[in-house]
mmCIF file of C-alpha atoms in Angstrom:
data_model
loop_
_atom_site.group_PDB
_atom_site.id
_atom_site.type_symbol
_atom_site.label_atom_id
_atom_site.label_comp_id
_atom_site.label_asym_id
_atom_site.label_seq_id
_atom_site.Cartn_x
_atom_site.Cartn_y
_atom_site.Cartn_z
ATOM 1 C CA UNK A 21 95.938 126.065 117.059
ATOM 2 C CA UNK A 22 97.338 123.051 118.569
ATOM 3 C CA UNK A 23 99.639 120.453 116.463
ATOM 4 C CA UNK A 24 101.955 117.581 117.510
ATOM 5 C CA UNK A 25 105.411 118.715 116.573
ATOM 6 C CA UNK A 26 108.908 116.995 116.852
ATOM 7 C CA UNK A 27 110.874 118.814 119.207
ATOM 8 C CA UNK A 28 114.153 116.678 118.516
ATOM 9 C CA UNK A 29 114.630 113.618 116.221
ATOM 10 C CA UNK A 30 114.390 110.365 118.109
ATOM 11 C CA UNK A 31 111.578 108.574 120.319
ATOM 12 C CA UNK A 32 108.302 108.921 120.487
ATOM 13 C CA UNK A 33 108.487 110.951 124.037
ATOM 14 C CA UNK A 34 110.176 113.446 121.949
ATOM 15 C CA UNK A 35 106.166 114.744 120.073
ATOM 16 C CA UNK A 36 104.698 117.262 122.037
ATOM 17 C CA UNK A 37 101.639 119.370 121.671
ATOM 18 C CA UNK A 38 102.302 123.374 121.371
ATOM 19 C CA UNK A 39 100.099 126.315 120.380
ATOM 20 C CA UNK A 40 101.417 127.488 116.937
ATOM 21 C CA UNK A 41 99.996 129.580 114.047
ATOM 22 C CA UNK A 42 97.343 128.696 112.502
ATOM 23 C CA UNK A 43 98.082 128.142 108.496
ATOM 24 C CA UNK A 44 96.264 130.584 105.794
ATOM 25 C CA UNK A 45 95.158 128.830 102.326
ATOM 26 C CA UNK A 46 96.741 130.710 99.379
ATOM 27 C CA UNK A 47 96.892 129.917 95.546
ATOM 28 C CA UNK A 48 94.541 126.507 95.201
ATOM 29 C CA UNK A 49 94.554 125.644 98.208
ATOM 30 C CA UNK A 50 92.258 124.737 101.049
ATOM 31 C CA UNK A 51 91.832 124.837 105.245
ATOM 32 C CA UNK A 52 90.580 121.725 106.643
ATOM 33 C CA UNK A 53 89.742 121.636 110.133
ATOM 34 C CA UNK A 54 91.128 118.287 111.252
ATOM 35 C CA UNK A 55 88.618 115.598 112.779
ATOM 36 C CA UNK A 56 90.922 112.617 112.678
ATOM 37 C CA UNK A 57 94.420 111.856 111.381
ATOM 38 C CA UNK A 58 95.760 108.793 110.517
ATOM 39 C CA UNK A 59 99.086 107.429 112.105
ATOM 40 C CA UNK A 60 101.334 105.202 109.615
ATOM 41 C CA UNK A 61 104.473 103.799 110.219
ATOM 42 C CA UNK A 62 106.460 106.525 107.930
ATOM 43 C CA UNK A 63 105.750 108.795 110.924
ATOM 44 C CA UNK A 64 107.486 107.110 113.721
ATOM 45 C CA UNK A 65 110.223 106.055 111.087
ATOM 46 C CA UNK A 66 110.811 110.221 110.511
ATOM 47 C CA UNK A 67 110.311 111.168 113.902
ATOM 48 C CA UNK A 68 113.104 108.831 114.821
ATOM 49 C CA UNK A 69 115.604 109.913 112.072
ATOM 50 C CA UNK A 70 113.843 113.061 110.625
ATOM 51 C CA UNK A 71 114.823 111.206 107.038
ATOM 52 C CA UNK A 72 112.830 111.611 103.659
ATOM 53 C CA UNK A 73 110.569 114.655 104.653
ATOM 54 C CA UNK A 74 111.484 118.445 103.679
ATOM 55 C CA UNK A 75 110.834 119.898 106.852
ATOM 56 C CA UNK A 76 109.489 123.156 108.103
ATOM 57 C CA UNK A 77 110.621 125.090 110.627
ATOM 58 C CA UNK A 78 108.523 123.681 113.225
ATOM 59 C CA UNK A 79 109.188 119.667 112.712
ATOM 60 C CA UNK A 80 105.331 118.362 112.729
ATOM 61 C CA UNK A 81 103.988 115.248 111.768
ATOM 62 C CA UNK A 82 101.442 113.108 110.033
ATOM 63 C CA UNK A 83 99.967 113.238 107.016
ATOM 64 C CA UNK A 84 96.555 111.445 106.700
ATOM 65 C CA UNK A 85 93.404 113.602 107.444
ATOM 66 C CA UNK A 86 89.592 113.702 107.311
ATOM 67 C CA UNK A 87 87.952 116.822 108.267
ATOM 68 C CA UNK A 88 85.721 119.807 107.242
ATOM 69 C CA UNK A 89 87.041 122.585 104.529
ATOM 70 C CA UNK A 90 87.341 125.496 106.690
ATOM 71 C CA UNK A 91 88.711 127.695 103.635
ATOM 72 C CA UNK A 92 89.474 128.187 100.573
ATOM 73 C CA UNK A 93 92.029 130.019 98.654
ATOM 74 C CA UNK A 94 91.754 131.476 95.434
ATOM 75 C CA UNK A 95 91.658 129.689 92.451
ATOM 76 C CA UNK A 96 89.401 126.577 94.394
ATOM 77 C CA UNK A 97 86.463 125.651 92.387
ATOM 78 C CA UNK A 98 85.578 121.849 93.458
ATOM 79 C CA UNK A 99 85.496 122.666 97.500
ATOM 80 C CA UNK A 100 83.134 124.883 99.783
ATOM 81 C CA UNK A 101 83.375 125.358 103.109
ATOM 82 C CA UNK A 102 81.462 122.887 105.419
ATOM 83 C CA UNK A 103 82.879 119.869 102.572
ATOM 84 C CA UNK A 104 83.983 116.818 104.307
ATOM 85 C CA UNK A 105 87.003 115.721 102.943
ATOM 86 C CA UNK A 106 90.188 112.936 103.421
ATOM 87 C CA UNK A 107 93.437 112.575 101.828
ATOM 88 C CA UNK A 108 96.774 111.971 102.480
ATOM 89 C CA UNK A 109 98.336 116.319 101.036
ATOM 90 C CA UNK A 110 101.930 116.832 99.997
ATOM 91 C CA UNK A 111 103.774 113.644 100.901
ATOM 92 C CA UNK A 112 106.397 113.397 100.858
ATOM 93 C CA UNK A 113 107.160 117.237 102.001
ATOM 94 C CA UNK A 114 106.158 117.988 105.459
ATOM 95 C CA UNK A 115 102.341 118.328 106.142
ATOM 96 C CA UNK A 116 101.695 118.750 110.136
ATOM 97 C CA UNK A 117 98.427 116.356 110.333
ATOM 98 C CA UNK A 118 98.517 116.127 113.897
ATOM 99 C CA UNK A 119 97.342 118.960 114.299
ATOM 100 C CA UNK A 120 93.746 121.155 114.797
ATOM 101 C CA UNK A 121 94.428 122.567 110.957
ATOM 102 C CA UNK A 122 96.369 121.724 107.764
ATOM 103 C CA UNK A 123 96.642 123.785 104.602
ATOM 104 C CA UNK A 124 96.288 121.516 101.270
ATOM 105 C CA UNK A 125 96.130 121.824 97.652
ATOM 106 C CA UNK A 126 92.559 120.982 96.452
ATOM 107 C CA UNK A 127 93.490 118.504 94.597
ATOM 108 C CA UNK A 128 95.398 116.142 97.354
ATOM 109 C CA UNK A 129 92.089 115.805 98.814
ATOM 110 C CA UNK A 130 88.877 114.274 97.816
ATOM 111 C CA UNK A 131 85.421 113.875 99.582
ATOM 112 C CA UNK A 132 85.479 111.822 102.335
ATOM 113 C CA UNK A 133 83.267 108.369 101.750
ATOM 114 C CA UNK A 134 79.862 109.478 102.672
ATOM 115 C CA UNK A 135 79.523 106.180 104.681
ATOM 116 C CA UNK A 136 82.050 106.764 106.699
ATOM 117 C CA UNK A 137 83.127 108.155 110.079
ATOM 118 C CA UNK A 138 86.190 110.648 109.870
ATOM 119 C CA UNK A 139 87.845 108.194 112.730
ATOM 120 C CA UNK A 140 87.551 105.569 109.574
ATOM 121 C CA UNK A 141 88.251 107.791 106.782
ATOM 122 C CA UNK A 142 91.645 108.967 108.107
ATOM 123 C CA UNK A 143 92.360 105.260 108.426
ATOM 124 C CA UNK A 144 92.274 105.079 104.565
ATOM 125 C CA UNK A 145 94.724 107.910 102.446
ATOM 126 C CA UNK A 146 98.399 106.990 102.599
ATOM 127 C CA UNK A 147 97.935 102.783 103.048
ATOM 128 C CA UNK A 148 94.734 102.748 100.835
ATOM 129 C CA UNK A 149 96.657 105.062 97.773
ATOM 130 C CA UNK A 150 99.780 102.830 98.437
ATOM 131 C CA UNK A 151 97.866 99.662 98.213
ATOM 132 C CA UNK A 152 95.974 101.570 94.654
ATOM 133 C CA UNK A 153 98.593 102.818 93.262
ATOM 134 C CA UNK A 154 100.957 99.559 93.452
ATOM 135 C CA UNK A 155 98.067 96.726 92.525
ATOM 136 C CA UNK A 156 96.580 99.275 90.237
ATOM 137 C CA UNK A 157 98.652 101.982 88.423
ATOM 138 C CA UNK A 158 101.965 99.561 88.554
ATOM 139 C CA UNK A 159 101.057 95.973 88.294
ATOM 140 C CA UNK A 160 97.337 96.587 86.236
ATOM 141 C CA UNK A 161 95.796 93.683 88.458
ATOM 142 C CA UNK A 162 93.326 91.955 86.234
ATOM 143 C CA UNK A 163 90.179 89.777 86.767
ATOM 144 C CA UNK A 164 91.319 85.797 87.673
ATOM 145 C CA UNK A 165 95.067 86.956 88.408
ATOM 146 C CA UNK A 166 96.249 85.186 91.124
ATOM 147 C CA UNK A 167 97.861 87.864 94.014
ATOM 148 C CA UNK A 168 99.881 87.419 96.852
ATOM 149 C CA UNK A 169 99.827 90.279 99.799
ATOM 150 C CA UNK A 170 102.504 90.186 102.383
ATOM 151 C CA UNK A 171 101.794 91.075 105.589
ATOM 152 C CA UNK A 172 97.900 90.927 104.695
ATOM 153 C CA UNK A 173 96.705 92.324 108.000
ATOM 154 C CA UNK A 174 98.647 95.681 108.609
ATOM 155 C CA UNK A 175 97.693 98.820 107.206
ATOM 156 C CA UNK A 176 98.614 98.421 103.761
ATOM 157 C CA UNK A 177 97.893 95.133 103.614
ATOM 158 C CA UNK A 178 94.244 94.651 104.539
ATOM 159 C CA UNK A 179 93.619 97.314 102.003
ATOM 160 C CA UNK A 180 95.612 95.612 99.065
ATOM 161 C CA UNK A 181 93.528 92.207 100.053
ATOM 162 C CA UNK A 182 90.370 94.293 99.414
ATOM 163 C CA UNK A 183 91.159 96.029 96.319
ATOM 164 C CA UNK A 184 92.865 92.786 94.804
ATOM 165 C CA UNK A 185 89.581 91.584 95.530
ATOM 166 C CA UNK A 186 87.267 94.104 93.950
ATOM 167 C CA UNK A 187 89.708 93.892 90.231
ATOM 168 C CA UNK A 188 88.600 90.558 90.521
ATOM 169 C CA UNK A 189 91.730 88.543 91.732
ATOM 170 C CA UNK A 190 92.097 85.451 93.453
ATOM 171 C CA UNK A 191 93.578 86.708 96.734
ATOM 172 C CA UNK A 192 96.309 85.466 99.196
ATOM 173 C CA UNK A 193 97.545 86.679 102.120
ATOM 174 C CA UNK A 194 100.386 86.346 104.610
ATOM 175 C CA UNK A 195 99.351 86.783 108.131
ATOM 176 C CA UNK A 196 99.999 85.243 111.646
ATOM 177 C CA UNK A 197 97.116 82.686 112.429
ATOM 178 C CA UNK A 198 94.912 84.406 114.526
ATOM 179 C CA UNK A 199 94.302 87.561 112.298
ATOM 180 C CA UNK A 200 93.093 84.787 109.212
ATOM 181 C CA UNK A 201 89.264 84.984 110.243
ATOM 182 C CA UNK A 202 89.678 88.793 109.679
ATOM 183 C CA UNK A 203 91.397 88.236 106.628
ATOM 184 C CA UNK A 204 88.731 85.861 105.065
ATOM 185 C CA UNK A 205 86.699 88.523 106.000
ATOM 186 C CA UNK A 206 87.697 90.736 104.281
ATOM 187 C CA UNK A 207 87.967 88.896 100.772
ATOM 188 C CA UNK A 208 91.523 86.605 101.255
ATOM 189 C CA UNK A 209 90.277 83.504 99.219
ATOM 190 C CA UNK A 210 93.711 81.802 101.106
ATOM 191 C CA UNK A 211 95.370 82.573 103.651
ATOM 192 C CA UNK A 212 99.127 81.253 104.688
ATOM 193 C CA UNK A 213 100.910 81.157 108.302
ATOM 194 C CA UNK A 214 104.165 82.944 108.000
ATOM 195 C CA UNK A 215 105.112 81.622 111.144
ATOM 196 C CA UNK A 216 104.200 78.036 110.479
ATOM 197 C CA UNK A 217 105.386 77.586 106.356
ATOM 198 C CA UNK A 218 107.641 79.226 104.361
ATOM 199 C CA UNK A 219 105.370 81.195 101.850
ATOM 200 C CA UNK A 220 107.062 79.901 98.866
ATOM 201 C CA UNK A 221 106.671 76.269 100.040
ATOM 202 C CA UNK A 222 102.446 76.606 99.351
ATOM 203 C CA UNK A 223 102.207 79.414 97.413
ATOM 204 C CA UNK A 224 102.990 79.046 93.212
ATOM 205 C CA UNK A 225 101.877 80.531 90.227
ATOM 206 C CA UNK A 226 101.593 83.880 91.004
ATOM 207 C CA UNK A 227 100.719 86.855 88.690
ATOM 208 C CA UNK A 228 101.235 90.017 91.622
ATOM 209 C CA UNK A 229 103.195 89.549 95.027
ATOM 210 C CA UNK A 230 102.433 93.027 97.121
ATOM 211 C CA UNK A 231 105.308 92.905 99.412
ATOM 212 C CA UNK A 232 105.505 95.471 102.038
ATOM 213 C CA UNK A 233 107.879 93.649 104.508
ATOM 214 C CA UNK A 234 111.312 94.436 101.713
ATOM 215 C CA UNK A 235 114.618 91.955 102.239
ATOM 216 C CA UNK A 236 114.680 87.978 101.927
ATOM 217 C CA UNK A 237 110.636 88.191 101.905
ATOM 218 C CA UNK A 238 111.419 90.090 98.244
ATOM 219 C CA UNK A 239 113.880 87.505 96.925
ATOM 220 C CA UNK A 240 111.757 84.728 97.915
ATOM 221 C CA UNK A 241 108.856 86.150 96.350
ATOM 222 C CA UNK A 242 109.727 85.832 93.050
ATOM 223 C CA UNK A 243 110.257 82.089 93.362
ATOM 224 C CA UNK A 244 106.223 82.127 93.590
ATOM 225 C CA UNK A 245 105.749 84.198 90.721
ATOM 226 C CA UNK A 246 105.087 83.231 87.536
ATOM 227 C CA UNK A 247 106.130 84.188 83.778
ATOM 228 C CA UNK A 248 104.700 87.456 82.927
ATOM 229 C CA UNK A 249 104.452 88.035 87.344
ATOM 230 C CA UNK A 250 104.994 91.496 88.748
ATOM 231 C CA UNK A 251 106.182 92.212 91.815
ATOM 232 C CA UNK A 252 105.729 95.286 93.378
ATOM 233 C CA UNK A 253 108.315 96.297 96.775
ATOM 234 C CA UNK A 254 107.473 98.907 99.132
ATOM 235 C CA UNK A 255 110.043 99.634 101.863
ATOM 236 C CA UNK A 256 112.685 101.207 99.052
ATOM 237 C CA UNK A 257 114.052 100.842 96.109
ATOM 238 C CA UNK A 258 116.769 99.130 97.776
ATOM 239 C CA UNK A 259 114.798 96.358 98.252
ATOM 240 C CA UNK A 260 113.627 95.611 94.811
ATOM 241 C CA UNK A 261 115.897 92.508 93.994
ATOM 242 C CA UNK A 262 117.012 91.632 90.356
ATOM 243 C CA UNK A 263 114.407 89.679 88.792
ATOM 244 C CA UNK A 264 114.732 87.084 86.162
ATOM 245 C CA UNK A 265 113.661 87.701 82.255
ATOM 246 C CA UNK A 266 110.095 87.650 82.229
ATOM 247 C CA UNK A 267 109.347 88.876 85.846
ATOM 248 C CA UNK A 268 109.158 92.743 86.385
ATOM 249 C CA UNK A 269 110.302 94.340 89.716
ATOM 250 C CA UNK A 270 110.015 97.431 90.806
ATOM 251 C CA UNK A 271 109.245 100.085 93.841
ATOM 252 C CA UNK A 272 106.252 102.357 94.310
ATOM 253 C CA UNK A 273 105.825 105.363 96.735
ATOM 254 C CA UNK A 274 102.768 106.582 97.284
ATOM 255 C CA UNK A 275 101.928 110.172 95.980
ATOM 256 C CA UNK A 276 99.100 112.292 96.441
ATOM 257 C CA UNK A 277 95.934 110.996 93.915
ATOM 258 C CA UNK A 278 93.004 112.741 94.325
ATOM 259 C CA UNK A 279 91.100 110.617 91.724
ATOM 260 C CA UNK A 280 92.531 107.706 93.390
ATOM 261 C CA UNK A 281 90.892 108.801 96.453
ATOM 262 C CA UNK A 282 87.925 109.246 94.142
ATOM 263 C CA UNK A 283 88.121 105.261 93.436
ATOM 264 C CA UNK A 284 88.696 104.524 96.746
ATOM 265 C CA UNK A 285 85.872 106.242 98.093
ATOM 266 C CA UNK A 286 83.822 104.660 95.452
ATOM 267 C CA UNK A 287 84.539 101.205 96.614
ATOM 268 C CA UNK A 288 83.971 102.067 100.458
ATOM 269 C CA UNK A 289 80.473 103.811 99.583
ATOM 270 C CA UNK A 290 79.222 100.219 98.227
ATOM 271 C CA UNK A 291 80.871 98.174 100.572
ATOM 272 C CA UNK A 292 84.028 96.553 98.944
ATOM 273 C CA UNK A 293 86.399 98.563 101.269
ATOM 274 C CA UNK A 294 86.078 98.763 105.180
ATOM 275 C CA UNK A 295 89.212 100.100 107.061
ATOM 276 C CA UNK A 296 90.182 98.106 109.924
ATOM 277 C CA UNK A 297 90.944 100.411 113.431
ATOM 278 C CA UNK A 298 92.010 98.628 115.956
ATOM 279 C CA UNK A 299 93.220 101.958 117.727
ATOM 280 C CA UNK A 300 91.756 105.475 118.833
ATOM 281 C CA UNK A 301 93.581 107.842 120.998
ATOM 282 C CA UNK A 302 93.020 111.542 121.417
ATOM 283 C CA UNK A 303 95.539 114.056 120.070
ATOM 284 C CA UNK A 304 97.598 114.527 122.713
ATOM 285 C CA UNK A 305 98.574 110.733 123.101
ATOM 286 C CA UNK A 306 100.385 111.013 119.609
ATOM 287 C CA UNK A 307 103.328 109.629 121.569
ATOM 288 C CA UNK A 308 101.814 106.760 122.567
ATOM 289 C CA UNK A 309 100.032 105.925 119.232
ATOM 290 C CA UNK A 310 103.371 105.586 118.070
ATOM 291 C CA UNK A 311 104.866 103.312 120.860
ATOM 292 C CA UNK A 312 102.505 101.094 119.881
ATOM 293 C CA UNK A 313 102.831 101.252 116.012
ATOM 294 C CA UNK A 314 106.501 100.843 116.488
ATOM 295 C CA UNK A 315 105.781 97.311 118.000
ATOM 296 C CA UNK A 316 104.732 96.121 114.453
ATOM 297 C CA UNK A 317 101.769 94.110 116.212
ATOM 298 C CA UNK A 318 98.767 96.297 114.824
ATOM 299 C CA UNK A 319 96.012 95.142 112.740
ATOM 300 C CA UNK A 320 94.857 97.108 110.502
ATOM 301 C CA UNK A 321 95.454 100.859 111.745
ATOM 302 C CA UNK A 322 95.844 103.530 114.411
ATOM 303 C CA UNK A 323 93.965 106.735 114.244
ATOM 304 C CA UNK A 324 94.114 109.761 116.277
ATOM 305 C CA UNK A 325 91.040 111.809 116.995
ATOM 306 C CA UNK A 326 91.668 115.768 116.733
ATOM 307 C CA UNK A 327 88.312 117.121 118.138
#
């Protein structure tokens, strides 16, 4: 089959596309044929270092999917072949979604949103379980809390605007000024010019602050939370600053969810959640997907088609 693979840590000029072996399902697990993969910025980030991932022998990449279950292995009992499914299997350990077939267990996938394309649907796993899993497992968002997203329009972020949304919170985001129509959009009930204010100089009274960006943007945060406030860090746990009695701070990384993917696809099939692409390139431009992630301009997220 053909896959992406990292033939030496570094820049992006350094994934190629070889032939390799095909993978066999074994115990629980499945074959999906690859339609799409997603491209998130924890892929240029290891190709460039080769950090965090337990690799293979053959370095590959990517880790967000949709496709069709080609096979299963034994033990399967919720997939058939010809399923359409999505997810985001074994992160952090090496997964090789760049390529014409990945091997997964069943239950790091789900069924891909029926209203969905796969070009869409492989926009959604690792950003849309991030976004779940840190506004919804860590910080229990709850109807009339007030929450703040950082970085509103990226990948994670135009996700966490939506969900926030859907639990019923009033929403702000943090975006440059010409990517606030989208936000509004997509649910932000206020929106704030990073480049214009300092967030904490509008923003108060906060119950959640999402903040994806790590650093100062996490110290000043919790000045705009309030009693009883959660933040929630996602760069590392480095960046989790000490927080004062009564504020909770901590650091989430996403993990394989298959009912969270179950949620998620819920709240795409009736319209609450609508991934954002802003870019499609074929397979064998992996390389250049990721020159263009790395210029931390996208909005929303970058998708490669497999087919």
């Amino acid at each position: 089959m053909r896959a992406v693979v990292v033939e030496q840590w570094g820049g992006p000029e350094n994934l190629v596309e070889r032939e390799v072996e095909r993978p066999e399902p074994g115990l629980n697990e499945v074959l999906v044929r690859v339609h799409a993969a997603g491209v998130n910025p924890v892929d240029w980030k290891t190709r460039a270092g080769g950090a965090l991932i337990e690799w293979g022998a053959v370095p590959a990449v990517g880790w967000d999917v949709s496709g069709t279950v080609e096979a299963v292995g034994p033990g399967v009992g919720i997939f058939r072949p010809g399923d359409e499914v999505y997810g985001m299997p074994l992160f952090p350990r090496q997964a090789g979604g760049y390529a014409e077939y990945v091997v997964a267990p069943a239950r790091h996938l789900a069924p891909k949103p029926a209203n969905l394309t796969h070009v869409e649907a492989a926009a959604l796993p690792l950003a849309a379980l991030t976004a779940w899993q840190a506004l919804v497992d860590a910080a229990d968002v709850r109807p009339g809390e007030r929450v703040l997203v950082h970085a509103a329009a990226g990948g994670v972020g135009h996700f966490a605007v939506q969900i926030a949304k859907a639990r019923g919170a009033y929403v702000i985001g943090t975006a440059s000024a010409g990517k606030h129509d989208l936000l509004r959009e997509l649910g932000a009930d206020e929106v704030v010019d990073y480049r214009a204010v300092r967030f904490e100089d509008v923003v108060s009274d906060v119950d959640v602050v999402l903040d994806g960006l790590g650093g100062e943007t996490a110290e000043r945060s919790l000045k705009v939370l309030r009693t009883g406030g959660r933040l929630i860090t996602l760069p590392g746990p480095d960046d989790v600053p000490a927080a004062p009695d009564g504020v909770r701070a901590a650091w989430v990384l996403v993990e394989p969810d298959h009912l969270g993917l179950r949620e998620i696809a819920a709240l795409a099939e009736r319209g609450a959640l609508k991934p954002v692409v802003e870019t499609v390139l074929p397979l064998a431009q992996a390389a250049k997907a990721h020159e263009i992630g790395e210029q931390g301009r996208t909005t929303g997220k970058i998708v490669l088609t497999v087919d």
